[in-house]
Amino acid sequence: MVMKGRYKSLAVIALVSLLIFSMAINVYNDNYGEKATGNVTESSINPYVLYTSEPAPMGISAMGIGPGNTPYSLKTSSFEGIINITDIKTYNASLPSGEKNDASIQLNLHLNFSSGGHTYDYWIQNVAILSTSNKTPGVSILDNVWNQTTRYANIYGSTLSGNGTLYNSNGQQFYIDEPSMYITTDSIGLREVYKNISGYPTVYMEYNTGSGWNIYDTVKFIFAKNASNADFIVQGYRYTSKGNPCDAELILGGPGNGASTTDVKSNLTMQLKYWNGHNYQAIENAYNFGSDTAETISNANSQMAKNFPGVQISNGTGKLKMIYNQNELSYLNITAKYIIQGYVLANNYKTNFRNYAMNITLIPGEYNISIYSLYGQKISNFSVQLAAKQTYYKATENVYPVIFKAIGLINGTLWFINMNKLNLSSTDNEIVFYEKNGTYNYNISGLFGYSIKNQTGTITVHGNFNYVNVSFHANPIIRSIEKYAFYYIIALALIAIILMGISGTGRKDSTKMFKEYNINNDDENNNLKR
């Protein structure tokens, strides 16, 4: 368990000893997407300005530099990092007792926004602290927020609100939240999501250990009412006020306070993705190290993964480099009109999407593509051979949503519908089918404790969106029994125990009589034998 404040000076505290620049942050490209444009006359950053060799923060990053050292800008409302661990063990003998096998995985991003005529830069870290003593690591989560608008900028109580608190590190005040949690897992997701909430820039800090995304902290910048131009930024034209590249990075390093560690044994993969408006898409120009954090690792060899745009880390001497760029990848651009939410399987590579389209970054090769709705209905299937630098465009055949909306059903109750020989289910209050124009029969399965209006019926699909309201009426007595079944069982058990106690004496007498009867019978049997 991570103690309060154990890693409170998580990353920037050790950067004071690194090379510092005084360059201001520029205004960034207004377009989503990260492909380098070429023919750029402005100067570009040097990705190796802070690290040229191990020990370094090893993993995967977008530095704002594409093929041919061409700078680019990327802005997005969210990044996520996906980590799958087969094996990991790190060691640093100089760390305190109980922490010698600890490491960290960090999703480090720059949030920029404008307010009151000024542009602000906040460096936000979503961090998983790993205890690698066992084969499956123990994981605790924390976050840090640092003000990097100017070289000596601070965070105050009037700056932001959240679940955490403020600390001071070498004269610089920053924000930290350390939820009380410890999970054993080999699958970790880290995500930062920007939203405008009532005019305030707000960042949701999320983690996923295999059972879905959980928000553990909500950071709201309370001084910046009606802020504009807010996004997570990657750009390769200029350094931050701290002299660092303005990158997005998912890295493996020491556990905190600028500590380093050594990769003793490892086998894990990392993917860094950004939200493109429809889906999380793998970054298209990737380095195998980060730049902004002081936590480092040695003997970590980060190479391009075999089956997806990402990295695979194993123990061994690592070399800092660009591991792939946009010219070495393929792109799948699918339009799925009317499909509200769903997912795509490109071989075994899964991508969730919404809002009728998706753009997926892939390694060149042959793919079997299957498109499904959120509820698991297969919408389309095709195969394609993708070459490097190729963008394959595909529009699915039009099918139209039939939206069944449950009214009166308690949230979380599993319900089922059969339509056109397909069974779908949900615990939400909606189930959506996708069908061609035509007329279809449907049947809604009965649920314990409910009567259902419109349990069977016919729907005619005529393009666009089609709606069917399904009214569930609960039997109060049956629903009460179901809702309070646990308490009823306890009450019945107590009554049974009491009754058994009351009747105990009678059972004892009966037992004595039974024994006497048996004795008499034994005598009779003995007599018969004689």
XYZ file of C-alpha atoms in Angstrom:
530
model
C 0.000 0.000 0.000
C 1.353 3.398 -0.931
C 1.486 5.639 2.129
C 0.219 9.196 1.926
C 2.882 11.419 0.398
C 5.283 8.590 -0.317
C 5.627 9.654 -3.942
C 4.210 13.139 -3.614
C 7.112 14.710 -5.526
C 6.569 12.117 -8.187
C 8.242 13.396 -11.289
C 9.299 16.977 -11.689
C 11.256 17.333 -8.447
C 14.381 15.881 -10.045
C 14.032 17.867 -13.248
C 15.548 20.951 -11.629
C 18.940 19.458 -12.356
C 18.127 19.008 -16.039
C 18.712 21.445 -18.871
C 16.276 24.386 -18.612
C 15.071 26.487 -21.464
C 13.027 29.705 -21.354
C 10.960 29.274 -24.466
C 7.255 30.146 -24.349
C 4.481 27.844 -25.480
C 3.140 28.639 -28.916
C -0.377 28.519 -30.280
C -1.110 25.087 -31.679
C -2.683 23.627 -34.772
C -6.477 23.654 -34.531
C -6.936 20.337 -36.339
C -7.250 16.973 -34.640
C -4.832 14.307 -35.844
C -1.097 14.031 -35.638
C 0.323 13.430 -39.082
C 3.318 15.596 -39.889
C 2.498 18.080 -42.613
C 5.901 18.517 -44.246
C 7.362 21.715 -45.713
C 7.648 23.207 -42.226
C 9.967 26.177 -41.990
C 9.805 26.591 -38.199
C 12.482 24.967 -36.082
C 11.726 21.685 -34.345
C 12.629 20.317 -30.921
C 15.267 17.704 -30.215
C 13.563 14.630 -28.653
C 16.905 13.694 -27.058
C 17.427 17.019 -25.292
C 17.065 15.453 -21.826
C 17.784 11.745 -22.380
C 20.167 10.138 -24.844
C 20.634 6.723 -23.224
C 19.480 4.595 -20.313
C 18.664 5.093 -17.524
C 15.643 6.818 -19.042
C 11.851 6.659 -18.846
C 11.277 3.774 -21.277
C 7.990 3.031 -23.035
C 6.184 4.875 -25.819
C 5.657 8.569 -26.510
C 4.458 11.096 -29.065
C 7.109 13.821 -29.217
C 5.634 15.983 -31.965
C 8.278 14.795 -34.427
C 7.405 12.719 -37.490
C 9.426 11.169 -40.329
C 12.403 13.213 -41.481
C 12.371 15.141 -38.173
C 9.292 17.019 -39.371
C 7.453 18.672 -36.469
C 3.705 18.357 -36.062
C 0.986 19.334 -33.588
C -1.682 17.122 -32.076
C -4.483 18.161 -29.778
C -7.152 15.913 -28.355
C -9.574 15.700 -25.454
C -8.148 12.407 -24.168
C -5.262 9.959 -24.152
C -5.258 6.431 -22.822
C -2.476 3.966 -22.111
C -3.011 0.206 -22.211
C -0.505 -2.069 -20.457
C -0.535 -5.878 -20.463
C 2.029 -7.593 -18.256
C 3.229 -11.144 -18.741
C 6.184 -10.707 -16.404
C 7.895 -7.867 -14.573
C 10.518 -7.603 -11.839
C 12.508 -4.484 -11.018
C 15.098 -3.808 -8.342
C 17.001 -0.911 -6.795
C 18.984 -1.701 -3.644
C 19.147 1.979 -2.660
C 15.380 2.331 -2.306
C 13.853 2.117 1.211
C 12.999 -1.276 2.625
C 9.786 -2.602 1.126
C 10.202 -0.438 -1.986
C 13.272 -2.011 -3.564
C 11.137 -3.897 -6.115
C 8.819 -0.971 -6.880
C 8.402 0.787 -10.218
C 5.889 3.111 -11.835
C 3.953 3.312 -15.079
C 3.034 6.893 -15.915
C 0.674 8.510 -18.403
C 2.039 12.068 -18.563
C 0.219 14.765 -20.555
C 0.160 18.528 -21.100
C -3.212 20.267 -20.792
C -3.322 23.728 -22.386
C -6.121 26.276 -22.262
C -6.643 30.024 -22.558
C -8.211 32.172 -19.845
C -8.126 35.900 -19.175
C -5.869 36.560 -22.136
C -3.240 34.022 -21.008
C -2.339 30.509 -22.158
C -1.779 27.977 -19.376
C 0.141 24.701 -19.409
C -0.553 22.050 -16.764
C 1.410 18.821 -16.669
C -0.886 16.030 -15.477
C 0.320 12.580 -14.429
C -1.827 9.467 -14.041
C 0.365 6.878 -12.337
C 0.277 3.208 -11.420
C 2.820 2.265 -8.735
C 3.864 -1.366 -9.218
C 5.084 -3.717 -6.532
C 6.972 -6.309 -8.580
C 7.947 -8.713 -5.810
C 5.447 -11.270 -7.124
C 4.860 -12.435 -10.694
C 1.547 -10.579 -10.845
C 2.274 -7.049 -9.618
C 0.371 -5.196 -6.946
C -0.887 -1.847 -8.216
C -1.831 1.396 -6.491
C -2.944 4.537 -8.305
C -2.152 8.227 -7.837
C -2.063 11.475 -9.788
C -0.022 14.686 -9.803
C -0.758 18.089 -11.366
C 2.026 20.633 -11.938
C 1.837 24.182 -13.273
C 4.325 24.563 -16.142
C 2.956 27.813 -17.541
C 6.149 29.530 -16.435
C 9.371 28.194 -15.026
C 8.481 28.773 -11.366
C 4.665 28.600 -11.538
C 2.755 27.104 -8.617
C -0.634 25.580 -7.900
C -2.749 27.179 -5.183
C -6.000 26.377 -3.440
C -7.687 28.798 -5.827
C -6.265 26.992 -8.876
C -8.152 23.727 -8.861
C -10.356 21.378 -6.878
C -10.275 17.589 -6.608
C -10.034 14.691 -4.190
C -6.376 15.406 -3.433
C -4.392 18.088 -1.659
C -1.435 20.429 -2.206
C 2.209 19.790 -1.329
C 5.422 21.742 -1.673
C 8.485 20.334 -3.402
C 11.666 22.424 -3.410
C 9.628 25.598 -3.360
C 7.152 24.508 -6.044
C 3.621 23.754 -4.935
C 1.754 20.966 -6.728
C -1.368 18.790 -6.408
C -1.543 15.092 -5.532
C -4.273 12.522 -4.976
C -3.503 9.046 -3.623
C -6.662 6.933 -3.321
C -6.503 4.184 -0.721
C -6.447 1.153 -2.983
C -4.235 -1.812 -3.863
C -5.045 -4.254 -6.670
C -3.202 -7.325 -7.912
C -3.435 -7.349 -11.705
C -1.487 -7.914 -14.912
C -3.723 -5.618 -16.997
C -3.657 -1.850 -16.451
C -5.343 1.007 -18.268
C -4.666 4.681 -17.544
C -6.788 7.431 -19.071
C -7.101 11.218 -18.805
C -10.230 12.828 -20.232
C -10.789 16.565 -20.636
C -14.322 17.990 -20.526
C -15.786 21.432 -20.156
C -18.020 21.253 -17.077
C -20.179 24.358 -16.565
C -17.510 26.425 -18.264
C -14.585 25.062 -16.227
C -11.742 22.961 -17.690
C -12.081 19.577 -15.979
C -9.970 16.428 -16.205
C -11.234 12.995 -15.230
C -8.496 10.693 -13.961
C -9.342 7.071 -14.745
C -7.887 3.598 -14.370
C -8.901 0.135 -15.570
C -7.655 -3.153 -14.117
C -9.800 -5.395 -16.275
C -13.306 -4.684 -14.986
C -14.039 -1.373 -16.711
C -12.977 2.251 -16.398
C -13.154 3.881 -12.965
C -12.936 7.616 -12.260
C -10.894 8.104 -9.103
C -10.277 11.855 -9.251
C -11.914 14.850 -10.940
C -9.613 17.849 -11.302
C -11.470 21.108 -12.006
C -9.560 24.325 -12.733
C -11.803 26.624 -10.740
C -9.998 29.870 -11.630
C -10.587 29.467 -15.374
C -14.322 30.020 -15.870
C -15.196 30.122 -19.591
C -11.694 29.000 -20.640
C -11.170 28.369 -24.342
C -8.898 26.307 -26.623
C -8.603 23.579 -23.996
C -7.001 20.282 -25.045
C -4.174 17.898 -24.338
C -1.293 19.049 -26.524
C 1.613 17.413 -28.317
C 3.777 19.689 -30.448
C 7.259 19.499 -31.897
C 7.937 23.167 -32.625
C 8.976 24.527 -29.229
C 9.861 23.370 -25.730
C 7.801 24.011 -22.616
C 8.784 26.664 -20.092
C 10.686 23.934 -18.233
C 12.792 23.167 -21.287
C 11.064 19.840 -21.936
C 9.433 18.524 -25.089
C 5.671 19.007 -24.993
C 4.997 15.295 -25.404
C 2.467 12.642 -24.453
C 4.172 9.674 -22.828
C 3.392 6.268 -21.354
C 6.537 5.138 -19.597
C 8.042 2.631 -17.178
C 10.423 4.059 -14.565
C 11.346 4.280 -10.906
C 8.633 4.500 -8.251
C 8.854 8.216 -7.432
C 10.885 11.181 -6.163
C 13.085 11.009 -9.252
C 14.178 7.457 -8.415
C 15.607 5.051 -10.929
C 15.334 1.263 -11.041
C 16.606 -1.693 -13.061
C 14.608 -4.089 -15.215
C 15.583 -7.510 -13.859
C 13.037 -9.483 -15.857
C 10.151 -8.239 -17.950
C 7.721 -9.011 -20.726
C 5.000 -6.417 -21.187
C 3.322 -4.415 -23.930
C 2.259 -0.773 -24.002
C -0.082 1.122 -26.315
C -0.584 4.891 -26.322
C -3.793 6.101 -27.967
C -5.533 9.436 -28.483
C -9.239 10.193 -28.923
C -9.980 11.205 -32.520
C -13.657 12.010 -32.039
C -14.830 8.454 -32.767
C -12.344 6.057 -31.175
C -9.033 5.810 -29.366
C -6.406 5.568 -32.102
C -2.788 4.446 -31.696
C -0.298 7.300 -32.044
C 1.235 7.390 -35.503
C 4.770 8.592 -34.715
C 6.309 6.905 -31.694
C 9.524 7.047 -29.703
C 10.413 4.327 -27.211
C 11.120 6.684 -24.319
C 9.605 9.677 -22.565
C 11.156 13.004 -21.781
C 9.249 14.947 -19.145
C 9.615 12.729 -16.081
C 12.622 12.107 -13.839
C 11.752 8.509 -12.965
C 13.975 6.245 -15.064
C 14.865 2.603 -15.649
C 17.910 0.715 -16.931
C 18.145 -2.549 -18.857
C 14.680 -2.094 -20.419
C 14.617 -2.910 -24.124
C 11.581 -1.239 -25.734
C 10.879 -2.428 -29.284
C 7.910 -2.185 -31.629
C 5.211 -4.734 -30.806
C 4.527 -7.462 -33.354
C 0.767 -7.258 -33.850
C -0.240 -3.659 -33.161
C 1.254 -0.139 -33.097
C 2.840 -0.134 -29.665
C 5.893 -1.396 -27.819
C 7.006 -4.601 -26.191
C 9.430 -4.218 -23.288
C 11.812 -6.965 -22.226
C 14.886 -6.920 -20.023
C 18.063 -6.122 -21.905
C 20.073 -3.131 -23.035
C 17.771 -0.551 -24.566
C 18.537 2.094 -27.165
C 16.549 5.320 -27.296
C 15.023 5.814 -30.750
C 11.955 6.403 -32.873
C 10.401 2.956 -33.218
C 7.871 3.694 -35.956
C 6.406 6.577 -37.936
C 3.304 7.279 -39.991
C 4.885 6.110 -43.242
C 5.361 2.615 -41.852
C 1.734 2.110 -40.804
C -1.660 1.457 -42.392
C -4.994 3.123 -41.729
C -8.516 1.756 -41.725
C -11.211 4.399 -42.140
C -14.720 2.989 -41.762
C -18.026 4.805 -42.051
C -20.836 2.967 -40.292
C -23.788 5.279 -40.772
C -26.449 5.055 -38.064
C -24.290 2.809 -35.817
C -24.401 4.744 -32.550
C -21.800 2.684 -30.687
C -19.921 -0.492 -31.436
C -16.560 -2.116 -31.834
C -14.279 -3.416 -34.563
C -12.162 -6.553 -34.512
C -9.189 -6.349 -36.864
C -8.037 -9.942 -36.420
C -7.833 -9.896 -32.596
C -7.209 -6.151 -32.267
C -10.319 -4.545 -30.743
C -11.323 -0.902 -31.131
C -14.458 0.603 -29.593
C -16.086 3.431 -31.557
C -19.040 5.789 -31.487
C -20.732 8.405 -33.656
C -20.977 6.390 -36.891
C -17.301 6.162 -37.877
C -13.822 5.024 -36.880
C -10.203 5.558 -37.909
C -7.797 2.827 -36.832
C -3.989 2.711 -37.018
C -2.650 -0.751 -37.890
C 0.556 -2.527 -38.812
C 0.601 -3.444 -42.536
C -0.747 -6.923 -43.198
C -3.813 -9.006 -43.961
C -6.851 -8.441 -41.750
C -10.249 -9.981 -41.214
C -12.447 -7.056 -40.187
C -15.658 -7.590 -38.214
C -17.889 -4.716 -37.117
C -20.282 -5.189 -34.195
C -22.840 -3.061 -32.436
C -22.442 -2.273 -28.756
C -24.766 -5.193 -27.999
C -22.795 -7.725 -30.026
C -24.809 -7.777 -33.264
C -22.526 -8.324 -36.254
C -23.016 -5.509 -38.736
C -20.373 -6.245 -41.364
C -17.440 -8.512 -42.140
C -14.724 -8.242 -44.801
C -11.046 -8.996 -45.414
C -8.402 -6.564 -46.581
C -4.669 -6.495 -47.314
C -3.169 -3.266 -45.983
C 0.116 -1.807 -47.214
C 2.354 0.772 -45.555
C 1.083 4.359 -45.942
C -2.251 3.025 -47.241
C -5.593 4.316 -45.978
C -8.403 1.890 -46.732
C -11.856 3.456 -46.843
C -14.964 1.373 -46.274
C -18.628 2.260 -45.823
C -20.891 -0.383 -44.352
C -24.250 -1.229 -45.888
C -26.972 0.889 -44.339
C -28.836 -0.686 -41.477
C -31.035 1.356 -39.193
C -31.329 1.400 -35.396
C -34.393 -0.026 -33.709
C -34.180 1.334 -30.181
C -36.120 -0.515 -27.498
C -36.426 1.651 -24.397
C -37.362 0.061 -21.078
C -39.690 2.114 -18.893
C -40.197 1.162 -15.256
C -37.383 -1.385 -15.151
C -35.012 -1.098 -12.212
C -31.566 -0.063 -13.436
C -29.157 -2.990 -13.605
C -31.847 -5.575 -14.342
C -30.930 -7.942 -17.163
C -33.587 -8.128 -19.897
C -33.786 -9.869 -23.286
C -35.286 -9.276 -26.725
C -35.544 -11.588 -29.712
C -35.984 -10.013 -33.142
C -35.191 -11.353 -36.601
C -33.757 -14.582 -35.087
C -31.329 -12.620 -32.946
C -31.283 -12.491 -29.136
C -29.842 -9.384 -27.482
C -29.686 -8.452 -23.817
C -28.673 -5.537 -21.623
C -28.667 -4.263 -18.052
C -29.214 -0.704 -19.328
C -32.600 0.747 -20.159
C -31.980 0.438 -23.918
C -31.344 -2.363 -26.367
C -30.579 -1.461 -29.977
C -30.998 -3.675 -33.046
C -29.763 -2.708 -36.506
C -31.879 -3.867 -39.434
C -32.518 -3.148 -43.106
C -35.809 -1.619 -44.133
C -38.629 -4.103 -43.579
C -41.110 -5.444 -41.047
C -39.967 -7.528 -38.076
C -41.580 -9.363 -35.173
C -40.097 -9.064 -31.723
C -40.553 -10.800 -28.385
C -39.388 -9.602 -24.978
C -38.599 -12.297 -22.435
C -40.638 -12.286 -19.251
C -38.907 -11.176 -16.062
C -39.602 -12.368 -12.525
C -41.765 -9.853 -10.704
C -42.787 -7.850 -13.790
C -45.632 -7.745 -16.236
C -44.690 -6.341 -19.638
C -46.764 -4.159 -21.917
C -45.832 -4.567 -25.601
C -44.102 -7.841 -24.771
C -44.621 -8.960 -28.371
C -45.198 -6.866 -31.433
C -44.191 -5.798 -34.916
C -41.932 -2.945 -35.978
C -41.580 -1.554 -39.486
C -38.110 -0.162 -40.200
C -38.258 2.755 -42.592
C -34.802 4.289 -42.384
C -33.396 6.658 -39.767
C -34.131 5.905 -36.100
C -36.971 3.651 -34.961
C -38.242 3.552 -31.380
C -40.241 1.071 -29.310
C -41.177 1.861 -25.701
C -41.474 -1.191 -23.459
C -43.374 -0.690 -20.209
C -42.457 -2.894 -17.247
C -44.885 -3.024 -14.326
C -43.547 -4.483 -11.118
C -45.668 -6.604 -8.747
C -44.955 -4.838 -5.431
C -45.153 -8.011 -3.334
C -42.918 -10.065 -5.617
C -40.473 -7.198 -6.131
C -40.333 -6.690 -2.366
C -39.542 -10.365 -1.863
C -36.833 -10.175 -4.515
C -35.383 -6.905 -3.221
C -35.277 -7.979 0.414
C -34.672 -11.689 -0.156
C -31.452 -11.626 1.852
C -33.182 -10.174 4.891
C -36.073 -12.612 4.555
C -33.636 -15.513 4.496
C -31.881 -14.218 7.629
C -35.220 -13.746 9.400
C -36.394 -17.239 8.476
C -33.101 -18.713 9.632
C -33.434 -16.963 13.009
C -37.013 -18.186 13.394
C -35.883 -21.730 12.590
C -33.116 -21.540 15.202
C -35.559 -20.260 17.818
C -38.062 -22.998 17.041
C -35.348 -25.623 17.235
C -34.361 -24.322 20.653
C -37.949 -24.342 21.892
C -38.541 -27.902 20.710
C -35.191 -29.219 21.911
C -36.500 -30.748 25.130
C -39.272 -32.599 23.384
C -36.840 -34.055 20.888
C -34.636 -35.236 23.759
C -37.541 -37.125 25.405
C -38.533 -38.636 22.118
C -34.998 -39.809 21.593
C -35.005 -41.485 25.005
C -38.299 -43.209 24.249
C -36.896 -44.307 20.893
C -33.875 -45.812 22.569
C -36.064 -47.655 25.085
C -38.190 -48.970 22.245
C -35.091 -50.177 20.452
C -33.861 -51.902 23.567
C -37.147 -53.739 23.889
C -36.979 -54.672 20.230
C -33.461 -55.943 20.713
C -34.709 -58.155 23.503
C -37.458 -59.485 21.301
C -35.008 -60.164 18.514
C -32.714 -61.931 20.900
C -35.565 -63.982 22.060
C -36.453 -64.916 18.496
C -32.877 -65.959 17.848
C -32.927 -68.198 20.809
